[in-house]
PDB file of C-alpha atoms and ligand atoms in Angstrom:
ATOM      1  CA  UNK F   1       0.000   0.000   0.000  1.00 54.00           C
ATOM      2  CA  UNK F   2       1.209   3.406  -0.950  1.00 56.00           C
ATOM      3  CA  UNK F   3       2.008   5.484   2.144  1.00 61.00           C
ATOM      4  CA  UNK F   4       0.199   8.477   2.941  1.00 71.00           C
ATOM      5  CA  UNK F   5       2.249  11.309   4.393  1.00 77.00           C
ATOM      6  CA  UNK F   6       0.748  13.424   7.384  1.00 81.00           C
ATOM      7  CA  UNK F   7       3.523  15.292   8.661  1.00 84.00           C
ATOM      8  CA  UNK F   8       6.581  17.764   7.367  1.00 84.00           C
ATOM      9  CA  UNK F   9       9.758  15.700   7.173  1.00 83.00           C
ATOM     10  CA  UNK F  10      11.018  19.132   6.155  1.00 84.00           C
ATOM     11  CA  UNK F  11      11.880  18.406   2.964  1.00 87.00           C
ATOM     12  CA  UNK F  12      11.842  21.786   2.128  1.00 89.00           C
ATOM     13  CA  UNK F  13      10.298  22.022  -0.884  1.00 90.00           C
ATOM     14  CA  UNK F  14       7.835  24.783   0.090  1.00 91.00           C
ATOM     15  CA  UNK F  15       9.951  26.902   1.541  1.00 94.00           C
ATOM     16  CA  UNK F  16      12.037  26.695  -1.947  1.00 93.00           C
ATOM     17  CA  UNK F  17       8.710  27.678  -3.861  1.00 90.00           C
ATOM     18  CA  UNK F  18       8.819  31.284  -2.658  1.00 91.00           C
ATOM     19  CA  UNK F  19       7.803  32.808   0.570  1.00 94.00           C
ATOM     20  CA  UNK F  20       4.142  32.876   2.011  1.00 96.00           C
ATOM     21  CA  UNK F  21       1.660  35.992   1.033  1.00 96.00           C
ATOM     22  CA  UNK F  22       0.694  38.247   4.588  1.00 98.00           C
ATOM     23  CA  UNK F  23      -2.497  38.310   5.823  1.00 98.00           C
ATOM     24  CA  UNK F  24      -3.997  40.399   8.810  1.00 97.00           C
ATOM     25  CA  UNK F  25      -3.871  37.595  11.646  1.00 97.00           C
ATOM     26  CA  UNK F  26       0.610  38.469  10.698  1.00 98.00           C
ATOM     27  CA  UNK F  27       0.298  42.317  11.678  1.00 97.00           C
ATOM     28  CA  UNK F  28       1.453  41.179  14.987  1.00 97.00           C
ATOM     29  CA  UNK F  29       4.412  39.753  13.526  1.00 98.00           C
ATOM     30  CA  UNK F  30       5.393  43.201  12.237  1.00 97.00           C
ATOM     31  CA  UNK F  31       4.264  45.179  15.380  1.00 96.00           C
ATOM     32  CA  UNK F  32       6.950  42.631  17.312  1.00 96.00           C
ATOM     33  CA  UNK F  33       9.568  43.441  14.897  1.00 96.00           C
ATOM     34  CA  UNK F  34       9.697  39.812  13.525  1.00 97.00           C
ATOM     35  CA  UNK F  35       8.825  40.490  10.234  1.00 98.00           C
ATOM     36  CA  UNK F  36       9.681  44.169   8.687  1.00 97.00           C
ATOM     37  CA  UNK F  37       9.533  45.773   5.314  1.00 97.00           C
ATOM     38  CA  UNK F  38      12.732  45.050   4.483  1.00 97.00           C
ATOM     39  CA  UNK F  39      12.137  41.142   3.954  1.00 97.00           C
ATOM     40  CA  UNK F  40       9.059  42.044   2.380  1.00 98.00           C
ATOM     41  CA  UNK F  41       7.988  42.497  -1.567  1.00 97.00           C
ATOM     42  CA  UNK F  42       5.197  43.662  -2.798  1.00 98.00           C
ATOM     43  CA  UNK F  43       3.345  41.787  -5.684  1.00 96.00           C
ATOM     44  CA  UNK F  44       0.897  44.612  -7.348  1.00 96.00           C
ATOM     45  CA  UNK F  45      -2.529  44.566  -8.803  1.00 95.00           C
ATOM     46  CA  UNK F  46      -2.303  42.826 -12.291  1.00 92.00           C
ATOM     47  CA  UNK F  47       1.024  41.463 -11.506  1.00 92.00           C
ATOM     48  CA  UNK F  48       1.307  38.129 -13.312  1.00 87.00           C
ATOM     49  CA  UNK F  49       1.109  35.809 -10.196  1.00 85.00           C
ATOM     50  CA  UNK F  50       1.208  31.551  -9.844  1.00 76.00           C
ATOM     51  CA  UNK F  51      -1.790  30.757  -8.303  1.00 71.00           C
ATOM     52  CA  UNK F  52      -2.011  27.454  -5.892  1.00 65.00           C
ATOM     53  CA  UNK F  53      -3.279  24.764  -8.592  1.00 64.00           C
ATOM     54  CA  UNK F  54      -2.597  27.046 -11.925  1.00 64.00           C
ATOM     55  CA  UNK F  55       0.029  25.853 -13.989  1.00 69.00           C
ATOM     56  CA  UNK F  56      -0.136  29.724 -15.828  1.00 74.00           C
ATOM     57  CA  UNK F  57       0.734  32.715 -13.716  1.00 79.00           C
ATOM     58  CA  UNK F  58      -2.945  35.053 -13.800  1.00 84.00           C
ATOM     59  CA  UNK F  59      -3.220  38.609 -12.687  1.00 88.00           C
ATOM     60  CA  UNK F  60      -3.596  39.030  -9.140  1.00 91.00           C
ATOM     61  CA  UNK F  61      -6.633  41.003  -8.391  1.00 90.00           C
ATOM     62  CA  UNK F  62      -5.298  42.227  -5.226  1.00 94.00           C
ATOM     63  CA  UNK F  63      -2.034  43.435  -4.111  1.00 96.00           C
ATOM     64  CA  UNK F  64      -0.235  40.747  -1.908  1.00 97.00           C
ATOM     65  CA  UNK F  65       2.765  41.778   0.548  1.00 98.00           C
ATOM     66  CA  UNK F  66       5.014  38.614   0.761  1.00 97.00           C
ATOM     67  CA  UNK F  67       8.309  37.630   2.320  1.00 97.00           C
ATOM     68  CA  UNK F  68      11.182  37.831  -0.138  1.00 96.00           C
ATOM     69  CA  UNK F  69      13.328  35.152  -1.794  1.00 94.00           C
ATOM     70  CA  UNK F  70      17.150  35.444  -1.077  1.00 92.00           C
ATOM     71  CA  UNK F  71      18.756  37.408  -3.920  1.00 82.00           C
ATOM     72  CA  UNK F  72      17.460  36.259  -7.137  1.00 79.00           C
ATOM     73  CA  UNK F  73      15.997  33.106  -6.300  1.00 85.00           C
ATOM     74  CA  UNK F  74      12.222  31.882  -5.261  1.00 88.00           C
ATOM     75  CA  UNK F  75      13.714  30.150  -1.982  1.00 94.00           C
ATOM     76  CA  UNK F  76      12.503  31.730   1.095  1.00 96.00           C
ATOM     77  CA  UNK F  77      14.061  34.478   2.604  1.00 96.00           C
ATOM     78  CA  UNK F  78      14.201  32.720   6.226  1.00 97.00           C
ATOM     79  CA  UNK F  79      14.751  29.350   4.941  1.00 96.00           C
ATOM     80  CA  UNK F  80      18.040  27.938   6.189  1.00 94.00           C
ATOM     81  CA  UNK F  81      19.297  25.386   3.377  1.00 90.00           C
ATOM     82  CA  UNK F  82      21.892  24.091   5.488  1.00 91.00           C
ATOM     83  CA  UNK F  83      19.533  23.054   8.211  1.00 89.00           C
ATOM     84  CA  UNK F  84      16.708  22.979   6.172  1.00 87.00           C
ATOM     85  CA  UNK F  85      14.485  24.449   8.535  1.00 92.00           C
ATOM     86  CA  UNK F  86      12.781  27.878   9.338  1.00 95.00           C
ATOM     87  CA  UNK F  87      14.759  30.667  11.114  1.00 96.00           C
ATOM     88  CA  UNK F  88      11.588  32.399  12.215  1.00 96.00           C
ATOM     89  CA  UNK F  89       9.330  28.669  13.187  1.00 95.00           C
ATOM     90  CA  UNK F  90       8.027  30.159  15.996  1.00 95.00           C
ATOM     91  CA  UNK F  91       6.586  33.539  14.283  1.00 97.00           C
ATOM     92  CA  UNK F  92       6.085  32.085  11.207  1.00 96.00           C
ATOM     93  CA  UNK F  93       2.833  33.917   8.946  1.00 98.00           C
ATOM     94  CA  UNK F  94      -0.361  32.272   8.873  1.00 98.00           C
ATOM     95  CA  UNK F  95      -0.009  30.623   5.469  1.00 96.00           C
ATOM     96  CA  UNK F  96       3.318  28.397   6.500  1.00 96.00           C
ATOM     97  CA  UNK F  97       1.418  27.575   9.725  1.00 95.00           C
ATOM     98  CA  UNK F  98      -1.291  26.174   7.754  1.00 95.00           C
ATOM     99  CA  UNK F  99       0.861  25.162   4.477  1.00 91.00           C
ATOM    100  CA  UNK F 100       0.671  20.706   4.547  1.00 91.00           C
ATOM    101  CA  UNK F 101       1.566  19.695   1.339  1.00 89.00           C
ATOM    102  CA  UNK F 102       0.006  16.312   1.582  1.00 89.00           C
ATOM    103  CA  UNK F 103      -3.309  18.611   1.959  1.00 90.00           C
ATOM    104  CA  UNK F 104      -3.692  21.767   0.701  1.00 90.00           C
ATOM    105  CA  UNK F 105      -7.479  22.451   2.046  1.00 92.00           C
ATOM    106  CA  UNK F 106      -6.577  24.831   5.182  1.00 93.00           C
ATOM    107  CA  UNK F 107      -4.188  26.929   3.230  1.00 93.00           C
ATOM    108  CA  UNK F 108      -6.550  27.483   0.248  1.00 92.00           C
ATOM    109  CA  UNK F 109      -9.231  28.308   2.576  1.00 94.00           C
ATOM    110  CA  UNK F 110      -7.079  31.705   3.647  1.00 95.00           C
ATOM    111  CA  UNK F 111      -5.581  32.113  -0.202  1.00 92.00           C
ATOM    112  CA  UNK F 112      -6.462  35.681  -1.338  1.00 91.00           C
ATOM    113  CA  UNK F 113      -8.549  36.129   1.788  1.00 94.00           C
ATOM    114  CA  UNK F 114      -8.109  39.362   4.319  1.00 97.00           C
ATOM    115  CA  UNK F 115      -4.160  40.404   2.382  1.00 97.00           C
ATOM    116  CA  UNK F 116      -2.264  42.247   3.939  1.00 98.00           C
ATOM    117  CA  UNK F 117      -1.226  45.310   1.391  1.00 97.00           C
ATOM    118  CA  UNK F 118       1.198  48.123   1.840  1.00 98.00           C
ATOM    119  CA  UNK F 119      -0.715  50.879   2.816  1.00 96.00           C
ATOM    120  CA  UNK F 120      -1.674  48.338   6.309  1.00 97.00           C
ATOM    121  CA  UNK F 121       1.664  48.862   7.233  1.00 96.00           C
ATOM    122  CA  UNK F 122       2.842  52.403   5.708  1.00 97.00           C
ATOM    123  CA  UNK F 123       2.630  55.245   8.658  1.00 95.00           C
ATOM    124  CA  UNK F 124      -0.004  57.677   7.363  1.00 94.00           C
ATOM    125  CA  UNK F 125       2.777  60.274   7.729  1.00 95.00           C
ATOM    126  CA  UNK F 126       5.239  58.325   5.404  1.00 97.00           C
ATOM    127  CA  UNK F 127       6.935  60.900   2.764  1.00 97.00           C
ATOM    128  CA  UNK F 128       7.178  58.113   0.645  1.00 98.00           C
ATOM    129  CA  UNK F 129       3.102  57.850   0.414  1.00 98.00           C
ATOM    130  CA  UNK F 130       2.724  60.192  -2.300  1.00 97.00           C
ATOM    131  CA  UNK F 131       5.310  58.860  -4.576  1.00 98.00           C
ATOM    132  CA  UNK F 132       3.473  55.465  -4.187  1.00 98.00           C
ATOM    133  CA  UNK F 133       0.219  57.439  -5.174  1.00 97.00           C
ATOM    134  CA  UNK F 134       1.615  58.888  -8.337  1.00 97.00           C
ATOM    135  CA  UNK F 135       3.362  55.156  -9.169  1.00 98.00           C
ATOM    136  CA  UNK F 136       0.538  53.799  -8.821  1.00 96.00           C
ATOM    137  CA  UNK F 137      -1.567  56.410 -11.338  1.00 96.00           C
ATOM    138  CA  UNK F 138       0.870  56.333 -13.796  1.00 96.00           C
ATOM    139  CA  UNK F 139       2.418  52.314 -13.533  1.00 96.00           C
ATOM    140  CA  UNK F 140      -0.750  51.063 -13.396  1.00 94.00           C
ATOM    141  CA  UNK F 141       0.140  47.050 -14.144  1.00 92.00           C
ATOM    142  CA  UNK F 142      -4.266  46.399 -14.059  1.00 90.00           C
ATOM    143  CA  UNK F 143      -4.281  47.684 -18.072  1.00 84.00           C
ATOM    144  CA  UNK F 144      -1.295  45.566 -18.862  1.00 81.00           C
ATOM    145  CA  UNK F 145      -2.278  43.127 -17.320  1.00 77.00           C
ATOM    146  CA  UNK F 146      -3.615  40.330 -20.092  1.00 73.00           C
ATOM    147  CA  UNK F 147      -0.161  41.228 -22.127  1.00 72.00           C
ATOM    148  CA  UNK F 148       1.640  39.897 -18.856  1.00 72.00           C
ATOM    149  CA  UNK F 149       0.203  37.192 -18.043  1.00 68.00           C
ATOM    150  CA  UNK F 150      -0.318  35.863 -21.467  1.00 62.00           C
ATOM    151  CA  UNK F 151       2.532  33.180 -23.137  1.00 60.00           C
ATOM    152  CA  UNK F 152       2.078  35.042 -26.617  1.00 56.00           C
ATOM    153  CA  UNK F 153       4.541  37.984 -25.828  1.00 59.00           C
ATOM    154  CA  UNK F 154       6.001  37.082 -29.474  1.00 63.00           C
ATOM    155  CA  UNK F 155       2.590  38.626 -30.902  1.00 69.00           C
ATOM    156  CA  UNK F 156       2.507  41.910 -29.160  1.00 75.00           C
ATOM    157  CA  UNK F 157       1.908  44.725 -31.601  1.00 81.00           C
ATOM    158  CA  UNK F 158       3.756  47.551 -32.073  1.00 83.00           C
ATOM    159  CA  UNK F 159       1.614  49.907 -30.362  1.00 85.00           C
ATOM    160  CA  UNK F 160       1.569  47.476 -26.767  1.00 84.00           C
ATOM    161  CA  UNK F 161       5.643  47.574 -27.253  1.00 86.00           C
ATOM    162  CA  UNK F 162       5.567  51.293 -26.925  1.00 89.00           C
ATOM    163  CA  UNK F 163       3.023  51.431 -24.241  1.00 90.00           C
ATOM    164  CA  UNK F 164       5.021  48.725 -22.362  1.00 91.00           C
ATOM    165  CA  UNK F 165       8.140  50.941 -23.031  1.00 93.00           C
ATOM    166  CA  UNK F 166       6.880  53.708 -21.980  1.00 92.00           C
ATOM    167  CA  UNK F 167       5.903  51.867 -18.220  1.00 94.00           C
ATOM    168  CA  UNK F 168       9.387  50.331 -18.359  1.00 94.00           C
ATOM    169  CA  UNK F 169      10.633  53.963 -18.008  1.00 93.00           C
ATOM    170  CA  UNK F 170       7.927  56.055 -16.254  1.00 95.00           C
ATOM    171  CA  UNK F 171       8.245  53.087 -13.420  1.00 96.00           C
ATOM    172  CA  UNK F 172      12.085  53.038 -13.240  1.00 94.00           C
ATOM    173  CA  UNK F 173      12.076  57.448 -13.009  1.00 95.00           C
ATOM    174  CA  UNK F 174       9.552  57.410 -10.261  1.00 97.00           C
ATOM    175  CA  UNK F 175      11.293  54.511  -8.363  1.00 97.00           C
ATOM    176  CA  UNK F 176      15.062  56.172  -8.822  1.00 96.00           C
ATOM    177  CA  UNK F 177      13.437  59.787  -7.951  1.00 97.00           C
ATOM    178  CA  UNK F 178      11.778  58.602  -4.924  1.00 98.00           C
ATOM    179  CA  UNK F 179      15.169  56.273  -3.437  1.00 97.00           C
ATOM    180  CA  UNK F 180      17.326  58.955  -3.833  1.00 97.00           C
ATOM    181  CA  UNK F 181      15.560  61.594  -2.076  1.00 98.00           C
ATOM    182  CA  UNK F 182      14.752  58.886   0.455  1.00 97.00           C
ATOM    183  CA  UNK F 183      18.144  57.548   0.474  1.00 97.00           C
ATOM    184  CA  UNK F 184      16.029  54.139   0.340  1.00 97.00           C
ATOM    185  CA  UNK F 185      17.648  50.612  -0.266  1.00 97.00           C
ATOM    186  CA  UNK F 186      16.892  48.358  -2.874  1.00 95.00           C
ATOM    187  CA  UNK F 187      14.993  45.841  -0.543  1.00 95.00           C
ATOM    188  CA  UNK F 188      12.817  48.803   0.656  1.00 97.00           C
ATOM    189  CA  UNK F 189      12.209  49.786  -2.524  1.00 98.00           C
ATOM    190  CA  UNK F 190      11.423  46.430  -3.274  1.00 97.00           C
ATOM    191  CA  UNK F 191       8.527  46.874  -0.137  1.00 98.00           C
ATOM    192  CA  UNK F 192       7.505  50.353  -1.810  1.00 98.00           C
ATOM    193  CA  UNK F 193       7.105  50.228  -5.280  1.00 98.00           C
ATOM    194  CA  UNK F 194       7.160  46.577  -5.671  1.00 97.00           C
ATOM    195  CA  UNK F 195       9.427  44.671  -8.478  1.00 95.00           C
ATOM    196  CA  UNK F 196      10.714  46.864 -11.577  1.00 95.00           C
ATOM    197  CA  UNK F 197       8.536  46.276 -14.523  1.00 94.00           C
ATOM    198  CA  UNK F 198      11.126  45.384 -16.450  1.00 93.00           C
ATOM    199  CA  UNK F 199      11.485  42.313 -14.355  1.00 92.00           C
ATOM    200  CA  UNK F 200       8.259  41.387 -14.772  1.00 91.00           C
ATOM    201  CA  UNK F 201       8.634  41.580 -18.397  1.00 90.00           C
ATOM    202  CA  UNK F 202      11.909  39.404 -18.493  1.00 88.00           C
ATOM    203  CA  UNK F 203       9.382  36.608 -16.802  1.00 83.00           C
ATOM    204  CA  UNK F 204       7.243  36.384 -20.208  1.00 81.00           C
ATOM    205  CA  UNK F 205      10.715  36.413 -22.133  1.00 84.00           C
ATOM    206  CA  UNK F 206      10.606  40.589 -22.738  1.00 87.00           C
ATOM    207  CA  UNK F 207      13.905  41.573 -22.209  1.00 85.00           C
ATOM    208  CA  UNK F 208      15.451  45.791 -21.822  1.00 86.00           C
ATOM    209  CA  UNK F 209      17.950  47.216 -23.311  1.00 86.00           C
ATOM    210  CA  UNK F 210      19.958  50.631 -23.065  1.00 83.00           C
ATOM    211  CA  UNK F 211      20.925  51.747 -26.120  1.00 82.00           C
ATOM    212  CA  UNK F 212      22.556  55.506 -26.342  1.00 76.00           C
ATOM    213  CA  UNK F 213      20.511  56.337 -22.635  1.00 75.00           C
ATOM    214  CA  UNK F 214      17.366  54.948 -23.931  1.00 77.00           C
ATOM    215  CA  UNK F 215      15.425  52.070 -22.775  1.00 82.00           C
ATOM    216  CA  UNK F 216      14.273  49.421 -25.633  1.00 83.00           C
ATOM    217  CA  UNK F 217      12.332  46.049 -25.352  1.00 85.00           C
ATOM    218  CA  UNK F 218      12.755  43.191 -27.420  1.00 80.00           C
ATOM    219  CA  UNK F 219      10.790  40.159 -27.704  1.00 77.00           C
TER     220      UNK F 219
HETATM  221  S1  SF4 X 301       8.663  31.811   6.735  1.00 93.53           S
HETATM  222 FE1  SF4 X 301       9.642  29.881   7.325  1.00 93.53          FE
HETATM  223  S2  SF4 X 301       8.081  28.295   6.972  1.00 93.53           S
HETATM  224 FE2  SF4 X 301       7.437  30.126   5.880  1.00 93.53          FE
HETATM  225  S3  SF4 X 301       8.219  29.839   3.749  1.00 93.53           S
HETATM  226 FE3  SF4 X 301       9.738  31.036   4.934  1.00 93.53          FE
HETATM  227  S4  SF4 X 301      11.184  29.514   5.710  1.00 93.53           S
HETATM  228 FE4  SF4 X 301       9.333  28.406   5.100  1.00 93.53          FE
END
């Protein structure tokens, strides 16, 4: 008889697909200083996203605050590969908590369910607020958003190119404006304005180039 697995033998495979999403019942973890904004990114509305049975990234519909990867990979910001094991178990966020791979019920229950966003955790006074405000009039990833999710970037016209271009740099000027006059790092910046556009677009095989000072996509 096959065997059924009920418990984590910490394989570590979950931890490797990319850090959990926030939801309200983890504000206390940032009010205690476990979590803060720098081991957070944020994911915006429209961002291409992989949802928990999809095999396709979709839009996200709302913006979801999760914990980081290390550097450039999906791996869990407070997973420790040598140990294989969690550096924060005992504050972990709801979603790991509940997270048992052998069944997923509990944690798709909470998926997409009371998020967390930015603005829950953004002092009203913040000078950065406004800056977010205007990125988020003018990067707007909602009326992009079936050109980033799709798998047909080869067949984008012309016209979505420059549009997409034009994002590409609008996003990149508001985010360099607003860290230099906030002396901000990249992994608050990361928190703040979320991930660059043009990473996005390298996900659907869209890559930027400077040529002469000027930003250029190619499929
Ligand atoms: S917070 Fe801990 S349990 Fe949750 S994904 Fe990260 S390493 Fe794994």
């Amino acid at each position: 008889m096959k065997n059924i697995k009920t418990e984590c033998d910490r394989c570590g495979t979950c931890c490797r697909k990319g850090g959990p999403a926030l939801h309200i019942e983890d504000m206390r973890l940032l009010l205690n200083g476990w979590l803060k904004p720098e081991h957070l990114v944020t994911i915006r509305k429209g961002e291409p996203v992989f949802l928990l049975a999809g095999e396709n990234p979709e839009p996200t519909r709302a913006e979801i605050v999760k914990i980081k990867g290390k550097g450039s990979e999906w791996t869990c910001l407070f997973f420790d590969t040598i140990e294989a094991g969690c550096t924060i178990y005992q504050h972990r966020p709801l979603e790991c908590s509940l997270l048992k791979c052998w069944n997923t019920a509990d944690l798709e229950n909470v998926t997409g369910k009371n998020l967390l966003s930015r603005y829950d955790m953004i002092e009203p006074g913040n000078p950065v607020l406004p800056f977010i405000k205007i990125h988020e009039e003018k990067c707007s990833l909602e009326n992009f958003a079936s050109q980033l999710s799709g798998p047909h970037n080869k067949n984008l016209t012309q016209k979505v190119m420059t549009n997409l271009t034009d994002l590409v740099n609008t996003d990149l000027a508001i985010r360099t404006q607003a860290c230099e006059t906030f002396h901000l790092s990249l992994e608050l910046e990361l928190f703040f304005f979320g991930r660059p556009v043009f990473k996005i677009l390298q996900q659907i095989g869209i890559e930027m180039h400077i040529v002469n000072g000027v930003c250029r996509l190619s499929c």
